JSON list of C-alpha atoms in Angstrom, two decimals:
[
{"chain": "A", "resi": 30, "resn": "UNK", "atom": "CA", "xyz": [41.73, 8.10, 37.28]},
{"chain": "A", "resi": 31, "resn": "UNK", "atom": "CA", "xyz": [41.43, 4.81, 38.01]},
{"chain": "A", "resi": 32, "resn": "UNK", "atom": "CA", "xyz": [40.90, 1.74, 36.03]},
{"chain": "A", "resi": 33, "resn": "UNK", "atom": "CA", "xyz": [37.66, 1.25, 37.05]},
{"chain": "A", "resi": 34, "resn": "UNK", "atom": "CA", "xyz": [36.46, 4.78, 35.56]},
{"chain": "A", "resi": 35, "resn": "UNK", "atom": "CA", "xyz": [33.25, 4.81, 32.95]},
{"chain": "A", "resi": 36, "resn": "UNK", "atom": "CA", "xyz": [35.56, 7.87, 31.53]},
{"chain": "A", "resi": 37, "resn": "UNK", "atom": "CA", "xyz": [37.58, 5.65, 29.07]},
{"chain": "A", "resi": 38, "resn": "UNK", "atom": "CA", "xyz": [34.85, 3.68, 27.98]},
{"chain": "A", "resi": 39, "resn": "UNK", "atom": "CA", "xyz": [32.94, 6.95, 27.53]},
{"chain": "A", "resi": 40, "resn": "UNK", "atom": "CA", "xyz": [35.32, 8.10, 25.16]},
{"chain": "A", "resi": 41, "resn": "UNK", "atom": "CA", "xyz": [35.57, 5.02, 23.47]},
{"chain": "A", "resi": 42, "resn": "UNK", "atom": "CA", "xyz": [31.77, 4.92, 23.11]},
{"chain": "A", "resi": 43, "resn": "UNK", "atom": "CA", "xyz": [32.18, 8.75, 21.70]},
{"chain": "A", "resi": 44, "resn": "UNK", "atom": "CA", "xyz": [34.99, 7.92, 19.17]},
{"chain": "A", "resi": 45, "resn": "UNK", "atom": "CA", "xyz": [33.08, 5.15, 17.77]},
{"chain": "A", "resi": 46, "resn": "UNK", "atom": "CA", "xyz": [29.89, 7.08, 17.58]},
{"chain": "A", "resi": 47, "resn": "UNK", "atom": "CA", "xyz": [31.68, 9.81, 15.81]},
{"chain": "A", "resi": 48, "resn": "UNK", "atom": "CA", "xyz": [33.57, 7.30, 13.33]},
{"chain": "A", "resi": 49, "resn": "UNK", "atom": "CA", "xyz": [30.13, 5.31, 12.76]},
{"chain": "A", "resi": 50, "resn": "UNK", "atom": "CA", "xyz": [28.61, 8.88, 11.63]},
{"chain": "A", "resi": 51, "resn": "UNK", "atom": "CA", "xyz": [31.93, 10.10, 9.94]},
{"chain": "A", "resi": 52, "resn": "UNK", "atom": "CA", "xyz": [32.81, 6.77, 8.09]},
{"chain": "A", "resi": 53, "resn": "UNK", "atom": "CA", "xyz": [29.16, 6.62, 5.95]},
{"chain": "A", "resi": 54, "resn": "UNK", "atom": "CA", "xyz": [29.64, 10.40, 5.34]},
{"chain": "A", "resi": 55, "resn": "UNK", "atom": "CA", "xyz": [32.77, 10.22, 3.32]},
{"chain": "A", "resi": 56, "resn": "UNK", "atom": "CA", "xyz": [31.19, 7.16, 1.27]},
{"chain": "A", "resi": 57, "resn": "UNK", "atom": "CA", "xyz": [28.28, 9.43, 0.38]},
{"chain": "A", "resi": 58, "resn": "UNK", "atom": "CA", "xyz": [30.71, 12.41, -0.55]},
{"chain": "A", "resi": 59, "resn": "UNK", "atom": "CA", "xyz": [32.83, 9.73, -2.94]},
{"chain": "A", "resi": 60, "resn": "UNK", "atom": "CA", "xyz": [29.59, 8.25, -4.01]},
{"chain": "A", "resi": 61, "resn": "UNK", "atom": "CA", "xyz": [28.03, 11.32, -4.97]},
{"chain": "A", "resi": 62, "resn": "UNK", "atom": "CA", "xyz": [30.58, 12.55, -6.81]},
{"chain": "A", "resi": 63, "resn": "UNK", "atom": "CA", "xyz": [31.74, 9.03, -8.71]},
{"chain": "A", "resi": 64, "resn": "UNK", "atom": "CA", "xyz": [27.68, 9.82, -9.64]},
{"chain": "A", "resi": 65, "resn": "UNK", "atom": "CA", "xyz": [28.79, 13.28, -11.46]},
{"chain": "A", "resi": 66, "resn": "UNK", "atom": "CA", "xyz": [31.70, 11.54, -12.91]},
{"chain": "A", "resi": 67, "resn": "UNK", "atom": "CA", "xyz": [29.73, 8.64, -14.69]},
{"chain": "A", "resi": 68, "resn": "UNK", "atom": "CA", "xyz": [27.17, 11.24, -15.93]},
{"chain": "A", "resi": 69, "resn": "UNK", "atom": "CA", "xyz": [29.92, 12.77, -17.52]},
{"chain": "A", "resi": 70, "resn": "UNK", "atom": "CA", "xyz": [31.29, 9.88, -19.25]},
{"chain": "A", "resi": 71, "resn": "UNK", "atom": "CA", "xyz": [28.25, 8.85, -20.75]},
{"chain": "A", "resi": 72, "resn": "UNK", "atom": "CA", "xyz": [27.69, 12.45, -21.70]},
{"chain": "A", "resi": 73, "resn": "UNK", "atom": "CA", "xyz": [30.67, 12.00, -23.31]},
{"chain": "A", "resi": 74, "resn": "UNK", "atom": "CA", "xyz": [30.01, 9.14, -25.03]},
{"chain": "A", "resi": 75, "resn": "UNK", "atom": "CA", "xyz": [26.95, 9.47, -26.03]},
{"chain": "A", "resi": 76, "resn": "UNK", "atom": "CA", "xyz": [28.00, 13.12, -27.52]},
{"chain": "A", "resi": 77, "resn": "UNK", "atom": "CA", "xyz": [30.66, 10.91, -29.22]},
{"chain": "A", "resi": 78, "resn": "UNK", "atom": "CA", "xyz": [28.44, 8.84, -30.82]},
{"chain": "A", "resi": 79, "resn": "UNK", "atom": "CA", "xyz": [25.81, 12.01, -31.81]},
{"chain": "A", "resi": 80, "resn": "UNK", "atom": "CA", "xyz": [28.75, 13.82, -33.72]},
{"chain": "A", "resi": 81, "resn": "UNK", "atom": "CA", "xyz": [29.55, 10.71, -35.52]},
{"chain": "A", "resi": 82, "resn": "UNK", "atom": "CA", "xyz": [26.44, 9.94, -36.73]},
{"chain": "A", "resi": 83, "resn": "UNK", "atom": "CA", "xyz": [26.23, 10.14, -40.80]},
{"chain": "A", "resi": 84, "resn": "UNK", "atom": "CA", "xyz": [23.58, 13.14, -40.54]},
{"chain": "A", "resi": 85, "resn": "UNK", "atom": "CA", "xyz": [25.86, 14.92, -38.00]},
{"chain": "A", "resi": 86, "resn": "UNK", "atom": "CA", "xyz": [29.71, 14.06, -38.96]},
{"chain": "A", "resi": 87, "resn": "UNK", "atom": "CA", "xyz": [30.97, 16.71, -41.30]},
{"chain": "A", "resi": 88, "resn": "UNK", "atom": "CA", "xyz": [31.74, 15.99, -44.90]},
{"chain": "A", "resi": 89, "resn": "UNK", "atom": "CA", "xyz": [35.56, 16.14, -44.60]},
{"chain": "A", "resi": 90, "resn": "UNK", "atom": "CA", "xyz": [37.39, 13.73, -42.31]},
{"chain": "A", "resi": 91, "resn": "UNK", "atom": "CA", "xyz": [39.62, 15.81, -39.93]},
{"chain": "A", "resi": 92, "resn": "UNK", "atom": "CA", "xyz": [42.17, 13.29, -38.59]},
{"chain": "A", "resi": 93, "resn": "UNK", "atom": "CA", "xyz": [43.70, 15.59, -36.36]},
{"chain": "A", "resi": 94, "resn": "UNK", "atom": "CA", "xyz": [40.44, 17.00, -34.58]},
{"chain": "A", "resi": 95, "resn": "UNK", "atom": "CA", "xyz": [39.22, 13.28, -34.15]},
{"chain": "A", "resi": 96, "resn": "UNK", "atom": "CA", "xyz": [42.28, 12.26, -32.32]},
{"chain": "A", "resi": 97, "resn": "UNK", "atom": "CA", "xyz": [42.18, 15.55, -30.32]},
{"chain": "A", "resi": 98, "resn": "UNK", "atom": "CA", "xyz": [38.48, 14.37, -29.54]},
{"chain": "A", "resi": 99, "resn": "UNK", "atom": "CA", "xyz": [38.99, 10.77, -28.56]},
{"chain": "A", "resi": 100, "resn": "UNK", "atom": "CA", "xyz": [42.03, 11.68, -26.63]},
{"chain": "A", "resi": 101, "resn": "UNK", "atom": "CA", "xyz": [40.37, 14.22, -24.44]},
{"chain": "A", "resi": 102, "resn": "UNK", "atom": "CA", "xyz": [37.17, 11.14, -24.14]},
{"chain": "A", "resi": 103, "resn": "UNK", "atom": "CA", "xyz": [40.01, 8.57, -23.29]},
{"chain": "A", "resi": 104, "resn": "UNK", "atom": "CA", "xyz": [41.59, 10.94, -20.29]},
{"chain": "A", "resi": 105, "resn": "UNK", "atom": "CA", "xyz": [38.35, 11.17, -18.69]},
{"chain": "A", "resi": 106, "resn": "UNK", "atom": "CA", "xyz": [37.87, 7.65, -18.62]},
{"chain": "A", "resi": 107, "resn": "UNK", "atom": "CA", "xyz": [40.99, 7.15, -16.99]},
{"chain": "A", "resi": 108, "resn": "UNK", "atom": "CA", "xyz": [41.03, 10.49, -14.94]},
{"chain": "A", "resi": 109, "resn": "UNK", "atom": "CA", "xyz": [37.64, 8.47, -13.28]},
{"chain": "A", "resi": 110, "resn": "UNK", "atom": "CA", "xyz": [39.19, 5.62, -13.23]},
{"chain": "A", "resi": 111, "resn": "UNK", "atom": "CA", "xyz": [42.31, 6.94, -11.18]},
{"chain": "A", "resi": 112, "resn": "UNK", "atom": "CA", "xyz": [40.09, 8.21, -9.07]},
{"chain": "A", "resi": 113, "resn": "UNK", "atom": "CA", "xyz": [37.59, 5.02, -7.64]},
{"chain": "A", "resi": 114, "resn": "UNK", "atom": "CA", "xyz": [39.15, 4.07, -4.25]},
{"chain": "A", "resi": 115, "resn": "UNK", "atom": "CA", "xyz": [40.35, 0.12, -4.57]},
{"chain": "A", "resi": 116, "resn": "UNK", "atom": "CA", "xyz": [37.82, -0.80, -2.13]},
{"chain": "A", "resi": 117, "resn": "UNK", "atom": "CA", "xyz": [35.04, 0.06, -5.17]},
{"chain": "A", "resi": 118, "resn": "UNK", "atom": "CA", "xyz": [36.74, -2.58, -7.50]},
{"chain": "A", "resi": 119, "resn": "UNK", "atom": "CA", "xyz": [32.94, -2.86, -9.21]},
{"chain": "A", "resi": 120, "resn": "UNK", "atom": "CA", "xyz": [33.07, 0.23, -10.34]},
{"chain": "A", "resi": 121, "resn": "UNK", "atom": "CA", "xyz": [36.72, 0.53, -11.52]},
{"chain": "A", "resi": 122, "resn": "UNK", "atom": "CA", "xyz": [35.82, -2.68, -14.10]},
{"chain": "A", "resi": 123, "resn": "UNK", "atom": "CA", "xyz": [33.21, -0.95, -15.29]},
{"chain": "A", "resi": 124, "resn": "UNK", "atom": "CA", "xyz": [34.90, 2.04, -16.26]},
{"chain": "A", "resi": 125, "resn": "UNK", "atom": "CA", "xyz": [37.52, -0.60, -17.82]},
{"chain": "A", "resi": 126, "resn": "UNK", "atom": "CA", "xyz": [35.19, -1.95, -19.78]},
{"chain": "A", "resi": 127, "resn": "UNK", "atom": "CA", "xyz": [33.43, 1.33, -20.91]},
{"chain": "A", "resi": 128, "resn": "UNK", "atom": "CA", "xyz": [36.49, 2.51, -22.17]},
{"chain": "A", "resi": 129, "resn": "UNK", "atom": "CA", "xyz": [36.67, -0.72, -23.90]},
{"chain": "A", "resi": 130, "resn": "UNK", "atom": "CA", "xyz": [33.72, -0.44, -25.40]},
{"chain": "A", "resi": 131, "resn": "UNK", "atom": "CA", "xyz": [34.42, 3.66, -25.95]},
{"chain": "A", "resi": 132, "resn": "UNK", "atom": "CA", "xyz": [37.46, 2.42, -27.60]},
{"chain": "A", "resi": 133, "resn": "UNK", "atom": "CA", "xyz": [36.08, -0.81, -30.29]},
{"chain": "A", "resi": 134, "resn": "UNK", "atom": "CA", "xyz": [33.56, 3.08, -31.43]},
{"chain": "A", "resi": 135, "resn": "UNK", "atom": "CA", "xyz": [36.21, 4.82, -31.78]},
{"chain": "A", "resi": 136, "resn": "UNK", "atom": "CA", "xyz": [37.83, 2.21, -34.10]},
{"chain": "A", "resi": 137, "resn": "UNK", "atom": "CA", "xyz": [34.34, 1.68, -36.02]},
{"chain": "A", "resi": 138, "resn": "UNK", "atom": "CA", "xyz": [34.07, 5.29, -36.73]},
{"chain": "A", "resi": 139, "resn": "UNK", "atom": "CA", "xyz": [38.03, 5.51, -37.42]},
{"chain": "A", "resi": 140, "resn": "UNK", "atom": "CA", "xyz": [37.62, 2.80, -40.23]},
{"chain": "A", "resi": 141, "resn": "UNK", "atom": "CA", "xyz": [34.35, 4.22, -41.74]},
{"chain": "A", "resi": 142, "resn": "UNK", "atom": "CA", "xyz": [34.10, 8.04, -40.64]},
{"chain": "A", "resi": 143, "resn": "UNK", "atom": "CA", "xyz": [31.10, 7.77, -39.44]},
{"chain": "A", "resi": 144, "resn": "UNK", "atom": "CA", "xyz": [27.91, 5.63, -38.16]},
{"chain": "A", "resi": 145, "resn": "UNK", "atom": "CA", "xyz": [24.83, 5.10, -39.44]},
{"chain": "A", "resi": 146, "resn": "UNK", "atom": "CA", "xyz": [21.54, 6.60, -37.79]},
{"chain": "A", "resi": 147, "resn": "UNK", "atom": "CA", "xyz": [20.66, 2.82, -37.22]},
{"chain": "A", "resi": 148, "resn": "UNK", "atom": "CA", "xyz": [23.62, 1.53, -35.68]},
{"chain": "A", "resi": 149, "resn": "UNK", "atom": "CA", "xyz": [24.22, 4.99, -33.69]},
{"chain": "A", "resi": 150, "resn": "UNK", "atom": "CA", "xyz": [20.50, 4.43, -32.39]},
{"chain": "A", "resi": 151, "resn": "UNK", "atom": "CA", "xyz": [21.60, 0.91, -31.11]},
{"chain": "A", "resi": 152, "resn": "UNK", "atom": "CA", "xyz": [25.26, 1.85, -30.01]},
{"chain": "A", "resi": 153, "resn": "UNK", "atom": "CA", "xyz": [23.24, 4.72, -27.52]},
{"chain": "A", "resi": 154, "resn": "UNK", "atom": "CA", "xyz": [21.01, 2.73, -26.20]},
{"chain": "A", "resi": 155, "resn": "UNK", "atom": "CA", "xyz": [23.75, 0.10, -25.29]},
{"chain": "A", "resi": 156, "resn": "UNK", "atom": "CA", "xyz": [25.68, 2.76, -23.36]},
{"chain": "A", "resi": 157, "resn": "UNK", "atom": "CA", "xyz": [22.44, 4.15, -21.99]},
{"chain": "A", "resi": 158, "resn": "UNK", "atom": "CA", "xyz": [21.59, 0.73, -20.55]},
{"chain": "A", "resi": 159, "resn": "UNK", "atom": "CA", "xyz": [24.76, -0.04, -19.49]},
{"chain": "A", "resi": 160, "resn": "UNK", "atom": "CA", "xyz": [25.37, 3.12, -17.34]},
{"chain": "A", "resi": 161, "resn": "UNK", "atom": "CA", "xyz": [21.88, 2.74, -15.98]},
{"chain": "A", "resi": 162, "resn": "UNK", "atom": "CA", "xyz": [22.80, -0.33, -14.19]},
{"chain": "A", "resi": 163, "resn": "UNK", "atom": "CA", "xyz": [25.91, 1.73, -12.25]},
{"chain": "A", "resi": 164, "resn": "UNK", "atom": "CA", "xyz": [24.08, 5.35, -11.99]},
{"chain": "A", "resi": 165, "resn": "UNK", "atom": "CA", "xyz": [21.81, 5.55, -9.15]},
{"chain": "A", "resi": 166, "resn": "UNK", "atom": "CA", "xyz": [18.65, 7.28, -10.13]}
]
């Protein structure tokens, strides 16, 4: 071929058509399922929360079974967290500071055993509004 040949700067035209189209698809794929993994925190969470609620949280304190319950809670958040690419750096602080936040409940319900209908109602609609900003509808 020679240099003057529309064939190299066919294929280049190709390759960057196909990595335009390829590029977007793989941030949809990680988007969509950084979407399922934020649902699931705040599922957790919030399911957190409803078992620790005075009407809900059983009448003996089981130490061992709370740990068990927060640790499980506390790998997801940093299972996700592992998991958001660097280039998302957004997202990775707020899973920081969820867990943050996951963690100053856990220490509130550690201290007293449980929460009170009131503040439970407040502490769920502070993680509702919080994930609401990240989770696309």
């Amino acid at each position: 071929m020679s240099k003057n040949s529309p064939f190299p700067s066919l294929l280049r035209g190709l390759l960057a058509c196909v990595l335009a189209l390829f590029i977007p698809a793989c941030e949809l794929m990680s988007d969509a399922s950084a979407q399922v993994d934020l649902n699931q925190l705040q599922t957790a969470h919030l399911g957190f929360i409803d078992a620790h609620t005075s009407a809900a949280a059983p009448a003996q304190w089981d130490e061992a079974a709370f740990n068990s319950e927060v640790a499980a809670i506390t790998t997801q958040f940093t299972n996700t967290a592992s998991y958001v690419p660097k280039a998302v750096p957004a997202r990775r602080q707020f899973i920081s500071n969820s867990a943050d936040l996951f963690q100053r409940d856990v220490a509130t319900i550690r201290k007293n055993h449980f929460l009170s209908p009131t503040y439970a109602a407040f502490k769920k609609k502070q993680i509702q509004q919080n994930y609401s900003v990240i989770i696309k509808p």
